[in-house]
Coordinates of C-alpha atoms and ligand atoms in Angstrom, one line a residue:
M93 CA 9.8 7.3 -29.0
L94 CA 9.8 4.4 -26.7
L95 CA 6.3 4.8 -25.5
K96 CA 4.8 2.2 -27.8
S97 CA 1.1 2.0 -28.2
C98 CA -0.6 -1.2 -27.3
D99 CA -4.0 -2.3 -28.6
P100 CA -5.6 -4.3 -25.8
N101 CA -7.7 -6.2 -28.3
D102 CA -4.7 -7.4 -30.2
R103 CA -3.5 -10.2 -28.0
E104 CA -0.8 -11.5 -30.3
G105 CA 0.5 -8.0 -30.9
S106 CA 0.6 -7.2 -27.2
M107 CA 2.3 -10.3 -26.3
K108 CA 4.9 -9.7 -29.0
L109 CA 5.4 -6.2 -27.5
V110 CA 6.2 -7.8 -24.1
E111 CA 8.6 -10.2 -25.8
D112 CA 10.3 -7.4 -27.6
L113 CA 10.6 -5.2 -24.6
T114 CA 11.9 -7.9 -22.3
M115 CA 14.2 -9.4 -25.0
N116 CA 15.8 -6.0 -25.5
A117 CA 15.7 -4.8 -21.9
N118 CA 19.2 -3.4 -21.9
Q119 CA 18.9 -1.4 -25.1
V120 CA 15.5 -0.2 -24.1
Q121 CA 16.8 1.0 -20.8
K122 CA 19.7 2.8 -22.5
Q123 CA 17.4 4.5 -24.9
I124 CA 15.0 5.5 -22.1
L125 CA 17.8 7.1 -20.1
H126 CA 19.0 8.9 -23.2
E127 CA 15.6 10.2 -24.0
I128 CA 15.0 11.4 -20.4
L129 CA 18.3 13.1 -20.3
T130 CA 18.0 14.7 -23.8
Q131 CA 14.5 15.9 -23.0
N132 CA 15.3 17.3 -19.6
A133 CA 18.9 18.5 -20.1
D134 CA 17.9 22.1 -19.7
T135 CA 16.1 21.6 -16.4
E136 CA 17.6 23.4 -13.4
Y137 CA 18.0 20.2 -11.6
L138 CA 20.0 18.3 -14.2
R139 CA 22.1 21.3 -15.2
G140 CA 23.1 21.6 -11.6
F141 CA 24.8 18.2 -11.9
L142 CA 25.6 17.6 -15.5
G143 CA 26.1 21.1 -17.0
S144 CA 25.1 21.3 -20.6
G145 CA 26.5 19.6 -23.6
D146 CA 27.8 16.0 -23.8
S147 CA 26.1 14.9 -20.6
F148 CA 24.0 12.0 -21.8
H149 CA 26.4 9.2 -21.1
R150 CA 25.0 6.6 -18.6
E151 CA 28.2 6.4 -16.6
L152 CA 28.5 10.2 -16.3
F153 CA 24.9 10.4 -15.2
K154 CA 25.6 7.8 -12.5
K155 CA 28.7 9.5 -11.4
R156 CA 27.4 13.0 -11.2
V157 CA 23.7 12.8 -10.3
P158 CA 23.2 11.7 -6.7
I159 CA 20.8 9.0 -5.5
V160 CA 18.2 10.9 -3.6
N161 CA 15.2 10.5 -1.3
Y162 CA 12.1 12.6 -1.1
D163 CA 13.5 15.1 1.4
D164 CA 16.4 15.9 -1.0
I165 CA 14.0 16.9 -3.8
K166 CA 11.2 18.3 -1.7
P167 CA 12.4 21.9 -2.1
Y168 CA 12.2 21.6 -5.9
I169 CA 8.7 20.0 -5.8
E170 CA 7.5 22.6 -3.4
R171 CA 8.6 25.4 -5.7
I172 CA 6.5 23.8 -8.5
A173 CA 3.6 23.3 -6.1
N174 CA 3.9 27.1 -5.4
G175 CA 3.6 28.0 -9.0
E176 CA 7.1 28.1 -10.4
P177 CA 7.6 26.6 -13.8
S178 CA 8.0 22.8 -14.3
Q179 CA 11.3 23.4 -16.0
I180 CA 12.9 23.2 -12.6
I181 CA 12.9 19.5 -13.0
S182 CA 10.9 18.5 -16.1
A183 CA 10.9 19.7 -19.7
Q184 CA 7.3 18.7 -20.1
P185 CA 4.7 20.6 -18.1
I186 CA 3.9 18.9 -14.8
S187 CA 0.1 18.6 -15.0
E188 CA -0.5 17.0 -11.6
L189 CA 1.3 16.5 -8.3
L190 CA 0.0 13.1 -7.1
T191 CA -0.2 12.6 -3.4
S192 CA 1.6 9.4 -2.5
S193 CA 0.8 7.2 0.4
G194 CA 4.4 7.7 1.5
T195 CA 4.8 10.7 3.8
S196 CA 7.6 13.1 4.6
G197 CA 7.4 15.0 7.9
G198 CA 3.9 13.7 8.4
Q199 CA 2.7 15.2 5.1
P200 CA 2.1 13.2 1.9
K201 CA 4.8 13.1 -0.6
L202 CA 4.0 14.9 -3.9
M203 CA 5.0 13.2 -7.1
P204 CA 5.3 15.0 -10.4
S205 CA 3.3 13.7 -13.3
T206 CA 2.9 14.9 -16.9
A207 CA 0.2 14.4 -19.5
E208 CA 2.5 11.8 -21.2
D209 CA 2.7 9.8 -18.0
L210 CA -1.0 9.0 -18.4
D211 CA -0.1 7.4 -21.8
R212 CA 2.5 5.3 -20.0
K213 CA 0.0 4.1 -17.4
T214 CA -2.5 3.4 -20.2
F215 CA 0.1 1.4 -22.0
L216 CA 0.7 -0.8 -18.9
Y217 CA -3.1 -1.2 -18.2
N218 CA -3.6 -2.2 -21.9
L219 CA -0.9 -4.8 -21.6
L220 CA -2.8 -6.4 -18.7
V221 CA -5.8 -7.0 -20.9
P222 CA -4.3 -9.7 -23.1
V223 CA -2.2 -11.1 -20.2
M224 CA -5.3 -11.7 -18.2
N225 CA -7.5 -12.4 -21.2
Q226 CA -9.9 -10.0 -19.7
F227 CA -12.5 -7.4 -20.7
N228 CA -12.0 -4.0 -19.3
V229 CA -15.6 -3.3 -18.8
Y230 CA -16.8 -2.3 -15.3
T231 CA -20.2 -2.6 -13.7
S232 CA -19.6 0.7 -11.9
P233 CA -20.6 3.7 -14.1
D234 CA -17.8 6.4 -14.1
E235 CA -20.1 8.8 -12.3
T236 CA -20.3 6.4 -9.3
I237 CA -16.5 6.0 -9.2
L238 CA -16.0 9.8 -9.4
C239 CA -18.6 10.6 -6.8
P240 CA -16.7 12.6 -4.1
D241 CA -18.7 11.2 -1.3
N242 CA -17.1 7.8 -0.3
Q243 CA -20.2 6.3 1.2
Q244 CA -22.5 7.2 -1.7
S245 CA -19.8 6.0 -4.2
M246 CA -19.4 2.7 -2.5
Y247 CA -23.2 2.1 -2.1
C248 CA -23.9 2.9 -5.7
Q249 CA -21.0 0.9 -7.1
L250 CA -22.1 -2.2 -5.1
L251 CA -25.7 -1.7 -6.1
C252 CA -24.8 -1.6 -9.7
G253 CA -22.6 -4.6 -9.3
L254 CA -25.4 -6.6 -7.7
I255 CA -27.9 -5.7 -10.3
Q256 CA -25.5 -6.8 -13.1
R257 CA -24.4 -9.9 -11.1
E258 CA -24.9 -12.3 -14.1
E259 CA -22.4 -10.3 -16.2
V260 CA -19.6 -10.1 -13.6
L261 CA -16.5 -12.2 -14.5
R262 CA -14.1 -10.7 -12.0
V263 CA -14.3 -8.9 -8.8
G264 CA -11.6 -6.6 -7.6
A265 CA -10.1 -3.4 -6.1
V266 CA -6.6 -2.1 -6.3
F267 CA -5.6 -3.4 -2.8
A268 CA -7.0 -6.3 -0.8
S269 CA -7.9 -4.0 2.1
A270 CA -10.3 -2.1 -0.1
L271 CA -12.0 -5.2 -1.4
L272 CA -12.6 -6.4 2.1
R273 CA -14.0 -3.1 3.0
A274 CA -16.5 -3.4 0.2
I275 CA -17.5 -6.9 1.5
K276 CA -18.0 -5.5 5.0
F277 CA -20.1 -2.7 3.4
I278 CA -22.4 -5.3 1.8
E279 CA -22.5 -7.1 5.2
D280 CA -23.7 -3.9 6.8
N281 CA -26.0 -2.8 4.0
W282 CA -27.4 -5.8 2.2
Q283 CA -31.0 -5.3 3.4
E284 CA -31.1 -1.8 2.0
L285 CA -29.4 -2.8 -1.2
C286 CA -31.9 -5.6 -1.6
S287 CA -34.8 -3.3 -0.9
N288 CA -33.6 -0.9 -3.6
I289 CA -33.4 -3.7 -6.1
R290 CA -36.8 -5.0 -5.0
T291 CA -38.6 -1.6 -5.4
G292 CA -36.5 -0.1 -8.2
H293 CA -36.0 2.9 -6.0
V294 CA -32.5 4.3 -4.9
S295 CA -32.3 5.2 -1.3
D296 CA -33.0 8.9 -0.5
W297 CA -29.6 9.5 1.1
I298 CA -28.0 9.1 -2.3
T299 CA -28.2 12.8 -2.9
D300 CA -25.4 13.2 -5.5
S301 CA -27.7 13.6 -8.5
I302 CA -25.2 12.7 -11.2
C303 CA -24.4 9.5 -9.4
R304 CA -28.0 8.8 -8.6
N305 CA -29.0 9.2 -12.2
A306 CA -26.3 6.9 -13.3
V307 CA -27.5 4.2 -11.0
L308 CA -31.1 4.7 -12.0
N309 CA -30.0 4.1 -15.6
I310 CA -29.0 0.6 -14.6
L311 CA -31.7 0.0 -12.0
R312 CA -34.4 0.6 -14.6
Q313 CA -37.2 -1.4 -12.9
H314 CA -38.0 -3.2 -9.7
N315 CA -36.7 -6.8 -9.6
P316 CA -38.0 -8.8 -6.6
E317 CA -36.6 -12.1 -7.9
L318 CA -33.1 -10.8 -7.9
A319 CA -33.6 -9.1 -4.5
D320 CA -34.8 -12.5 -3.1
L321 CA -31.8 -14.3 -4.5
I322 CA -29.3 -11.8 -3.1
E323 CA -31.1 -11.7 0.2
S324 CA -31.1 -15.5 0.6
E325 CA -27.3 -15.5 0.1
C326 CA -26.7 -12.7 2.5
K327 CA -29.0 -14.2 5.1
A328 CA -26.9 -17.3 5.2
K329 CA -25.2 -17.9 8.6
S330 CA -21.7 -18.1 7.1
W331 CA -20.3 -15.7 4.5
E332 CA -17.8 -18.2 3.3
G333 CA -17.6 -18.0 -0.5
I334 CA -19.9 -15.0 -0.6
I335 CA -18.1 -13.5 -3.6
K336 CA -18.8 -16.6 -5.7
R337 CA -22.4 -16.8 -4.4
L338 CA -23.2 -13.2 -5.2
W339 CA -21.4 -13.1 -8.5
P340 CA -21.5 -16.8 -9.6
R341 CA -19.6 -16.3 -12.9
T342 CA -16.6 -14.8 -11.2
K343 CA -13.4 -16.4 -12.5
Y344 CA -10.9 -14.6 -10.2
V345 CA -10.4 -11.9 -7.7
D346 CA -8.4 -9.0 -9.1
V347 CA -6.6 -7.5 -6.1
I348 CA -3.1 -6.9 -5.0
V349 CA -2.2 -9.3 -2.3
T350 CA 1.6 -8.9 -2.2
G351 CA 3.6 -6.8 0.2
S352 CA 1.7 -5.6 3.2
M353 CA -1.5 -6.9 1.6
A354 CA -0.4 -10.5 2.1
Q355 CA -1.9 -10.3 5.6
Y356 CA -5.4 -10.4 3.9
V357 CA -4.9 -13.6 1.9
S358 CA -6.7 -16.0 4.3
T359 CA -9.6 -13.7 4.8
L360 CA -10.0 -13.2 1.0
D361 CA -9.8 -17.0 0.5
F362 CA -12.6 -17.3 2.9
Y363 CA -14.9 -14.8 1.3
S364 CA -14.0 -15.8 -2.3
G365 CA -14.4 -19.5 -1.7
G366 CA -10.9 -20.2 -3.0
L367 CA -11.0 -18.2 -6.3
P368 CA -7.6 -17.3 -7.6
L369 CA -6.3 -14.1 -6.2
V370 CA -4.5 -12.2 -8.9
S371 CA -2.0 -9.4 -8.3
T372 CA -1.7 -8.0 -11.7
M373 CA 0.6 -5.0 -11.3
Y374 CA 3.2 -3.2 -9.3
A375 CA 2.9 0.6 -9.5
S376 CA 3.2 3.8 -7.5
S377 CA 2.7 7.5 -7.7
E378 CA 6.3 7.9 -8.9
C379 CA 5.9 5.6 -11.8
Y380 CA 4.2 2.4 -12.9
F381 CA 6.8 -0.3 -12.7
G382 CA 5.6 -3.7 -14.0
I383 CA 3.2 -6.5 -14.4
N384 CA 2.7 -10.0 -13.3
L385 CA 3.1 -12.3 -16.4
N386 CA 2.0 -15.4 -14.5
P387 CA -1.3 -14.1 -13.0
L388 CA -2.3 -17.5 -11.6
S389 CA 0.7 -17.9 -9.5
E390 CA 0.1 -18.3 -5.7
P391 CA 0.2 -15.0 -3.8
S392 CA 3.4 -15.9 -2.1
N393 CA 5.0 -16.7 -5.5
V394 CA 4.0 -13.6 -7.4
S395 CA 6.8 -11.9 -9.3
Y396 CA 6.5 -8.7 -11.3
T397 CA 8.4 -8.1 -14.5
L398 CA 9.5 -4.5 -14.7
L399 CA 8.7 -3.1 -18.1
P400 CA 11.9 -1.5 -19.3
N401 CA 10.2 1.3 -21.2
M402 CA 8.4 2.7 -18.1
A403 CA 11.4 4.5 -16.6
Y404 CA 15.1 4.1 -16.1
F405 CA 15.6 1.6 -13.3
E406 CA 18.6 1.1 -11.0
F407 CA 19.0 -1.2 -8.1
L408 CA 20.9 -0.6 -4.9
P409 CA 22.0 -3.9 -3.5
V410 CA 20.7 -4.6 0.0
N411 CA 23.6 -6.6 1.4
K412 CA 21.9 -8.7 3.9
K413 CA 19.8 -11.6 2.8
H414 CA 16.4 -11.2 4.3
G415 CA 15.3 -14.1 6.5
E416 CA 18.7 -14.6 8.0
E417 CA 17.1 -15.1 11.3
G418 CA 19.8 -14.4 13.8
E419 CA 20.6 -11.1 12.3
R420 CA 17.2 -9.6 12.6
D421 CA 16.3 -7.1 15.2
T422 CA 12.8 -8.5 15.4
C423 CA 11.6 -11.8 16.6
D424 CA 9.3 -12.2 13.7
V425 CA 11.5 -14.3 11.5
S426 CA 8.8 -14.9 9.0
S427 CA 7.7 -11.4 8.6
E428 CA 8.7 -9.7 5.4
M429 CA 7.2 -6.4 6.4
N430 CA 9.0 -6.4 9.6
C431 CA 12.0 -4.5 8.5
S432 CA 14.4 -3.6 11.3
K433 CA 16.4 -0.4 11.8
K434 CA 19.6 -2.3 11.3
E435 CA 18.4 -3.4 7.8
D436 CA 17.5 0.2 7.0
K437 CA 20.9 1.4 8.0
E438 CA 22.6 -1.2 5.7
V439 CA 20.5 0.0 2.8
G440 CA 21.3 3.6 3.8
E441 CA 25.0 3.0 3.9
E442 CA 24.8 2.0 0.3
K443 CA 27.4 -0.7 0.6
G444 CA 27.0 -1.6 -3.0
E445 CA 26.9 0.5 -6.2
A446 CA 23.6 0.9 -7.8
V447 CA 23.4 -1.6 -10.7
D448 CA 21.4 -1.6 -13.9
L449 CA 18.3 -3.6 -14.7
I450 CA 20.1 -6.4 -16.4
Q451 CA 22.8 -6.6 -13.9
V452 CA 20.7 -7.8 -11.0
E453 CA 21.2 -11.4 -9.7
P454 CA 18.7 -14.0 -8.9
G455 CA 18.1 -14.4 -5.1
H456 CA 19.6 -11.0 -4.3
Y457 CA 17.8 -8.1 -2.7
Y458 CA 17.7 -4.6 -4.0
E459 CA 16.2 -1.2 -3.3
L460 CA 14.5 0.2 -6.3
I461 CA 15.7 3.5 -7.8
V462 CA 13.9 5.3 -10.6
T463 CA 14.6 8.0 -13.1
T464 CA 11.4 9.2 -14.7
F465 CA 10.4 11.5 -17.6
S466 CA 8.6 13.8 -15.2
G467 CA 11.4 14.9 -13.0
L468 CA 12.6 12.3 -10.6
Y469 CA 16.3 11.5 -11.0
R470 CA 17.8 8.5 -9.2
Y471 CA 15.0 8.6 -6.7
R472 CA 14.7 5.9 -4.0
V473 CA 11.3 4.5 -4.1
G474 CA 11.7 2.8 -0.7
D475 CA 10.7 -0.7 -1.9
I476 CA 12.9 -3.7 -1.4
L477 CA 12.6 -6.3 -4.1
M478 CA 14.1 -9.8 -4.6
V479 CA 15.1 -11.1 -8.0
T480 CA 13.3 -14.4 -8.7
G481 CA 14.3 -15.0 -12.3
F482 CA 14.2 -13.5 -15.7
H483 CA 11.7 -13.2 -18.5
N484 CA 13.9 -13.1 -21.6
N485 CA 16.4 -10.4 -20.5
A486 CA 14.2 -8.6 -18.0
P487 CA 14.4 -9.6 -14.4
Q488 CA 11.4 -10.5 -12.4
F489 CA 11.0 -9.4 -8.8
R490 CA 9.2 -10.4 -5.7
F491 CA 8.0 -7.4 -3.7
V492 CA 9.6 -8.0 -0.3
H493 CA 8.6 -5.0 1.8
R494 CA 8.5 -1.3 2.0
Q495 CA 11.6 -0.1 3.7
N496 CA 11.3 0.2 7.4
V497 CA 7.5 0.0 7.5
V498 CA 6.3 -1.8 10.5
L499 CA 2.6 -1.3 10.5
S500 CA 0.2 -1.1 7.6
I501 CA -3.6 -1.8 7.3
D502 CA -4.5 0.0 4.1
T503 CA -2.4 2.5 2.3
D504 CA -0.9 3.7 5.5
K505 CA 2.8 3.0 6.0
T506 CA 4.0 3.5 9.6
N507 CA 7.6 3.1 10.4
E508 CA 9.4 2.6 13.7
D509 CA 10.2 6.3 14.0
D510 CA 6.6 7.4 13.4
L511 CA 5.5 4.9 16.0
L512 CA 8.2 5.9 18.5
M513 CA 7.3 9.6 18.2
A514 CA 3.6 8.9 18.6
V515 CA 4.1 6.7 21.7
T516 CA 6.5 9.3 23.2
E517 CA 3.8 11.9 22.8
A518 CA 1.1 9.8 24.4
K519 CA 3.1 8.4 27.3
Q520 CA 3.5 11.8 28.8
L521 CA -0.2 11.5 29.8
L522 CA 0.8 8.7 32.1
D523 CA 3.0 10.9 34.3
P524 CA 0.3 12.4 36.5
L525 CA -0.9 8.9 37.2
G526 CA 2.4 7.8 38.5
F527 CA 3.0 5.3 35.7
L528 CA 5.9 4.8 33.4
L529 CA 5.8 3.1 30.0
T530 CA 8.7 0.6 30.2
E531 CA 8.2 -1.3 26.9
Y532 CA 5.9 -1.3 23.9
T533 CA 5.4 -3.2 20.7
S534 CA 2.6 -3.3 18.1
Y535 CA 0.8 -5.4 15.5
A536 CA -1.7 -4.9 12.8
D537 CA -4.9 -6.7 13.9
T538 CA -6.8 -7.6 10.8
S539 CA -9.1 -10.2 12.4
S540 CA -12.0 -7.7 11.9
I541 CA -12.7 -5.3 9.1
P542 CA -11.4 -2.7 9.0
G543 CA -8.2 -3.8 10.7
H544 CA -6.6 -1.6 13.4
Y545 CA -3.3 -1.0 15.1
V546 CA -2.8 -2.6 18.5
L547 CA -0.1 -1.4 20.9
F548 CA 1.0 -3.5 23.8
W549 CA 2.2 -1.4 26.6
E550 CA 3.9 -2.6 29.7
L551 CA 3.6 -0.1 32.5
K552 CA 5.3 0.3 35.8
S553 CA 4.0 2.1 38.8
R554 CA 6.5 4.7 40.2
R555 CA 5.3 3.6 43.6
G556 CA 6.0 -0.1 43.2
N557 CA 3.1 -2.5 43.3
P558 CA 3.9 -4.0 39.8
D559 CA 0.7 -5.8 39.4
Q560 CA -1.5 -2.9 40.3
K561 CA -4.5 -2.8 38.0
L562 CA -5.2 0.5 36.4
P563 CA -8.1 1.9 38.3
E564 CA -11.3 2.2 36.4
M565 CA -11.2 6.0 36.5
D566 CA -7.9 6.0 34.5
R567 CA -9.8 4.6 31.5
N568 CA -10.2 8.2 30.4
V569 CA -6.5 8.8 30.4
M570 CA -5.8 5.6 28.6
E571 CA -8.3 6.5 25.9
E572 CA -6.7 9.9 25.6
C573 CA -3.4 8.0 25.1
C574 CA -5.0 6.1 22.2
Y575 CA -6.2 9.4 20.8
T576 CA -2.8 11.1 21.2
V577 CA -1.0 8.2 19.4
E578 CA -3.5 8.4 16.5
Q579 CA -3.3 12.2 16.3
S580 CA 0.5 12.0 16.2
L581 CA 0.6 9.5 13.3
D582 CA 1.0 10.8 9.8
Y583 CA -1.4 12.2 7.3
V584 CA -2.2 9.0 5.5
Y585 CA -3.0 7.2 8.7
R586 CA -5.3 9.9 9.8
R587 CA -6.9 10.1 6.4
C588 CA -7.6 6.3 6.4
R589 CA -9.0 6.7 9.9
S590 CA -11.1 9.8 9.4
K591 CA -12.1 10.0 5.8
D592 CA -11.8 6.6 4.3
K593 CA -12.7 4.7 7.4
S594 CA -10.4 2.0 6.2
I595 CA -8.6 1.7 9.6
G596 CA -10.4 1.1 12.9
A597 CA -9.7 2.8 16.2
L598 CA -6.2 2.1 17.6
E599 CA -6.2 -0.1 20.7
I600 CA -3.8 0.0 23.6
R601 CA -3.5 -3.3 25.4
V602 CA -1.8 -3.0 28.8
V603 CA 0.1 -6.1 29.7
R604 CA 1.2 -7.1 33.1
Q605 CA 4.8 -6.7 34.3
G606 CA 7.3 -9.2 33.0
T607 CA 5.5 -9.7 29.7
F608 CA 8.3 -8.3 27.6
D609 CA 10.7 -10.6 29.4
A610 CA 8.6 -13.5 28.3
L611 CA 8.6 -12.0 24.7
M612 CA 12.4 -11.8 24.8
D613 CA 12.7 -15.4 26.0
F614 CA 10.5 -16.4 23.1
C615 CA 12.5 -14.4 20.6
V616 CA 15.8 -15.9 21.9
S617 CA 14.3 -19.4 21.6
Q618 CA 13.6 -18.6 18.0
G619 CA 17.2 -17.7 17.3
S620 CA 17.7 -14.1 18.2
S621 CA 21.0 -13.4 19.9
V622 CA 20.7 -12.4 23.6
N623 CA 23.4 -9.8 23.2
Q624 CA 21.9 -8.1 20.3
Y625 CA 18.3 -8.5 21.4
K626 CA 16.2 -5.4 21.1
T627 CA 12.5 -5.4 21.7
P628 CA 10.7 -5.7 18.3
R629 CA 8.5 -2.7 17.7
C630 CA 6.2 -4.8 15.7
V631 CA 5.3 -8.5 16.0
K632 CA 3.6 -10.7 13.5
S633 CA 4.2 -14.2 14.6
G634 CA 1.1 -15.8 16.1
E635 CA 3.0 -17.2 19.0
A636 CA 4.5 -13.8 20.0
I637 CA 1.1 -12.2 19.8
E638 CA -0.3 -15.0 21.9
I639 CA 2.4 -14.4 24.6
L640 CA 1.4 -10.8 24.7
D641 CA -2.3 -11.3 24.5
S642 CA -2.4 -13.8 27.3
R643 CA -0.9 -11.2 29.7
V644 CA -3.3 -8.4 28.9
V645 CA -4.8 -6.6 31.9
G646 CA -6.6 -3.8 30.2
R647 CA -7.8 -2.8 26.7
F648 CA -8.5 0.7 25.6
M649 CA -9.7 2.5 22.5
T650 CA -10.7 6.1 21.9
K651 CA -14.1 7.0 20.6
R652 CA -12.7 10.1 19.0
I653 CA -11.6 10.3 15.4
P654 CA -8.2 11.9 14.8
F655 CA -8.2 15.2 13.0
W656 CA -7.5 15.2 9.3
E657 CA -7.9 17.8 6.5
P658 CA -7.2 17.4 2.8
Y659 CA -3.7 18.3 1.6
G660 CA -4.1 19.7 -1.9
I661 CA -5.9 17.3 -4.2
D662 CA -5.8 13.6 -3.5
T663 CA -5.3 11.7 -6.6
I664 CA -5.5 8.0 -7.1
S665 CA -2.3 6.8 -8.8
Ligands
LIG43 P1 1.5 5.0 -3.8 O1 2.7 5.9 -4.2 O2 0.7 5.6 -2.7 O3 0.7 4.7 -5.0 O4 2.1 3.7 -3.2 C1 3.0 2.9 -4.0 C2 3.6 1.9 -3.1 O5 2.6 0.9 -2.8 C3 4.7 1.1 -3.7 O6 6.0 1.9 -3.7 C4 4.8 -0.1 -2.9 O7 5.4 0.1 -1.7 C5 3.3 -0.4 -2.7 N1 2.8 -1.3 -3.8 C6 2.3 -0.9 -5.0 N2 2.0 -2.0 -5.8 C7 2.3 -3.1 -5.0 C8 2.3 -4.5 -5.2 N3 1.8 -5.0 -6.4 N4 2.7 -5.3 -4.2 C9 3.1 -4.8 -3.1 N5 3.2 -3.5 -2.8 C10 2.8 -2.6 -3.8

């Protein structure tokens, strides 16, 4: 049984476990695949490809079982969701279907999970304790974390965190976007939080009684001195270093700042006063992948070591080296998230054979493929990773980007097709006005919290008069365009907008005619080929945004919130 137990308090033992696993990466991977196949040999899915009998050989598995994406396995997962037995894909009972932030056809992907998966996740979490030399004690009582009302949960957790400020050694959230939302929440609510601490009374709008009682257990008495202290920090003109000022013993900020979250590093640096930002782990609803063995490395240098006992990993080579500027379809040569269609196709064409964990080469790029215990076989996760080195025999990876995602503020992942579909829907509203949408691009504006999507639209009047300003009365139509784009974006986007409030209202900035020509000139000046130039559907470079912004003739946002309703049960992976 490769699922070893890890005692988080036994630093030496845990580190030895990491050494053993990484030293024997190849053997562990072989064993993992053997275990998965033995265990699941009788599932309908595997029998379909392998038959029964002597089918456990790695090469045979690779030859017969196809590499798949979500849409290929969706019918199997939907059957399980509709009550058919787990045996379709997994020998162990599937106890949960986790909703991933990835979507398919606008709906969240459902990822199978078994009771044993929980042990695997615990194993990885436990390994982080000695790596970080940390204590896994939280200031938030479980009841406040589990409170179904987001606002009450956030308020109570922050209140508890402030009351226990002297004990706090690290501040964090899973993703950077969530931590910044918490800081914004304090900015908006510090007077009330201080008043609660001053009087020893929890605000009346905290109506969830279980959550309320848990907070009262911590807020045992009024504490005017503490309230004064917090108030004086929050009253300060600048919030620079507020994390360190509110929680003075904080040693580091525990938050993922790799991948799309890299866009928040400078804001976090500002609020944290330069505390180390530590991205500890790389995980998903499909499977937990690995940990960062050098937690104090700079955000841009973070590498994750995949733990070979989590799943069977394969790697599809992505033939083009990222950052080869002339080959990009986008003009944002520095953007890692800004994956182009062309790149996507190259991955899709699978020019290389999928290789094993120990076969990957430093400096090369790969798409991650997993085979899990809970019923995913050769499943494309959609993440592109670059090999940065090895820890013993286990490769270490930098997270490069999520395939084809162009916009992301929180857990949303909007790709070019999603954006195109949403814009196509919305631009129809321009027809009666006599305007045509001739070009568009986008960027994730994170200058305020929460961040929001910005679309730059270049319009053309059917009747000529290119510089014609949109008449004031058309504001309604433009706002409706904003609403239609949002309404057309996928489930996770709309959940972030409506329920989590982690994304602000989408903005359309209309630019004057000729703006996209100026953008093209800029991209060409940066090395894009004129012949191959295609308008980037997302820009990240400050200069490109500046070119667009300086030509804006109208800004529009909707006041309406897009419709969203829960899809099954949302689970935090
Ligand atoms: P979900 O399935 O919703 O939990 O999302 C998992 C996805 O989040 C992964 O496939 C990655 O694209 C992204 N992700 C998770 N951990 C990290 C990380 N440490 N750095 C960058 N992206 C991450």
